[in-house]
C-alpha positions as MATLAB code, in Angstrom:
seq = 'MKKTLIASLIAFGALTSAHAKDIVDTAVAAGSFKTLVTAIQAAGLVDTLKGKGPFTVFAPTDAAFAKVPKADLDALLKDKAKLTAVLTYHVVPGKVMAADVKAGKVKTVQGSELTIGTMGGVTVDNAKVTATDIAADNGVIHVIDTVVMPK';
ca = [
       0.000    0.000    0.000;
       2.722    2.434    0.975;
       4.729    1.689   -2.180;
       1.620    2.275   -4.319;
       0.969    5.577   -2.560;
       4.575    6.661   -3.036;
       4.500    5.634   -6.704;
       1.263    7.598   -7.184;
       2.731   10.679   -5.566;
       5.884   10.434   -7.695;
       3.756   10.061  -10.838;
       1.648   13.066   -9.836;
       4.803   15.032   -9.096;
       6.138   14.225  -12.549;
       2.838   15.276  -14.095;
       2.687   18.583  -12.276;
       6.323   19.630  -11.939;
       6.943   20.766  -15.511;
       3.901   23.027  -15.658;
       1.267   23.497  -13.017;
      -2.229   22.678  -14.216;
      -5.639   23.526  -12.842;
      -7.706   20.990  -10.890;
      -9.437   19.590  -14.009;
      -6.256   19.287  -16.101;
      -4.462   17.644  -13.174;
      -7.281   15.105  -12.775;
      -7.312   14.361  -16.518;
      -3.522   13.916  -16.612;
      -3.606   11.504  -13.668;
      -5.667    9.006  -15.669;
      -7.425    7.486  -12.635;
     -10.247   10.037  -12.466;
     -12.051    9.396  -15.782;
     -15.477    8.994  -14.134;
     -14.942   12.092  -11.985;
     -13.965   14.158  -15.035;
     -17.001   12.835  -16.950;
     -19.216   13.804  -14.003;
     -17.626   17.280  -13.789;
     -18.353   17.769  -17.495;
     -21.943   16.483  -17.161;
     -22.574   18.858  -14.247;
     -21.146   21.842  -16.116;
     -18.471   22.419  -13.457;
     -15.402   22.432  -15.737;
     -15.145   26.236  -15.903;
     -15.655   26.524  -12.133;
     -12.879   24.037  -11.318;
     -10.611   25.664  -13.893;
     -11.299   29.007  -12.194;
      -9.151   30.982   -9.802;
     -10.026   29.026   -6.650;
      -8.274   28.002   -4.591;
     -10.077   24.710   -4.089;
      -9.408   21.585   -2.086;
     -10.922   18.613   -3.891;
     -11.445   15.216   -2.285;
     -11.332   13.283   -5.548;
     -12.829    9.795   -5.810;
     -10.919    7.500   -8.159;
     -12.539    5.423  -10.902;
     -12.388    2.480   -8.458;
     -14.352    4.568   -5.925;
     -17.036    5.324   -8.514;
     -17.104    1.605   -9.395;
     -18.416    0.935   -5.853;
     -21.576    2.902   -6.724;
     -24.176    0.574   -8.304;
     -24.230    1.162  -12.081;
     -27.936    2.055  -12.187;
     -27.442    4.615   -9.391;
     -24.400    6.130  -11.101;
     -26.186    6.300  -14.469;
     -29.175    8.023  -12.826;
     -26.866   10.457  -11.015;
     -25.051   11.370  -14.249;
     -28.443   12.231  -15.838;
     -29.648   14.395  -12.919;
     -27.590   17.594  -13.240;
     -28.863   19.182   -9.996;
     -28.148   16.097   -7.861;
     -24.831   15.478   -9.646;
     -23.764   19.067   -9.001;
     -24.672   18.687   -5.315;
     -22.660   15.460   -5.005;
     -19.622   16.859   -6.798;
     -19.552   20.175   -4.927;
     -19.821   18.166   -1.692;
     -16.304   16.906   -2.555;
     -14.931   20.466   -2.769;
     -13.855   22.735    0.081;
     -13.021   26.404   -0.496;
      -9.352   27.251   -0.001;
      -6.174   25.230   -0.350;
      -5.862   22.793    2.561;
      -2.645   20.782    2.493;
      -2.383   17.463    4.353;
      -0.214   19.003    7.087;
      -3.032   21.475    7.849;
      -5.857   18.912    8.106;
      -7.559   18.748   11.492;
     -10.307   16.441   12.676;
     -13.765   17.967   12.727;
     -16.373   19.428   10.415;
     -15.545   21.441    7.303;
     -18.035   23.314    5.130;
     -18.153   22.292    1.468;
     -18.925   24.351   -1.625;
     -22.242   22.427   -1.724;
     -23.156   23.928    1.654;
     -23.167   20.824    3.870;
     -20.327   19.768    6.126;
     -17.867   16.921    5.655;
     -16.585   15.121    8.730;
     -12.799   14.818    8.734;
     -11.223   12.091   10.870;
      -7.536   11.673   11.656;
      -7.416    8.469   13.729;
      -5.639    5.646   11.859;
      -5.259    7.742    8.726;
      -7.326   10.594    7.352;
     -10.964    9.992    6.473;
     -13.570   12.177    4.823;
     -17.013   10.998    5.952;
     -16.747    7.264    5.216;
     -13.924    7.549    2.629;
     -10.228    6.960    3.272;
      -7.706    9.434    1.906;
      -5.228    7.369   -0.146;
      -2.981   10.130   -1.564;
      -2.513   13.755   -0.572;
      -1.194   17.116   -1.694;
      -1.506   16.707   -5.455;
      -0.812   20.306   -6.362;
      -2.697   22.226   -9.003;
      -2.233   25.891   -9.793;
      -5.688   26.672   -8.366;
      -5.736   24.315   -5.390;
      -4.974   20.810   -4.254;
      -6.375   17.310   -4.744;
      -6.552   14.626   -2.068;
      -7.511   11.186   -3.410;
     -10.318    9.253   -1.688;
     -11.407    5.635   -2.095;
     -15.194    6.161   -1.857;
     -17.704    8.610   -3.323;
     -19.167   10.604   -0.423;
     -22.797   11.714   -0.547;
     -24.300   14.818    1.017;
     -26.736   14.159    3.838;
];
């Protein structure tokens, strides 16, 4: 697990070191966020996440989206309002690096609060953070292993 995390961080570093990219370009370049990028496009959030920011994005991988039943995911992708709510629930205003994360509640762009845990690794609601501090020129991405849903 640790070697995979280190390899991921090195790969992300290689992707972002030559030229900083915005959140969307960074996610596209990573290659493991195809479903997230598709959802961002379907929700019409590309321009927002390419904007000035800064943003902290808790980004579910394709494997995280694969945990969502296909029928539920298909329905979500067709419901722009609900999709927008789910995606903006993964975004926190500001640039919060891993070293600055504290346990507790944090308000999302969607308006609800995420619960951050720090015991035995960092969690966001029921998702585990699997990689941190993937820099973009308008914020930072932290990778999570589960899609989190607003309450």
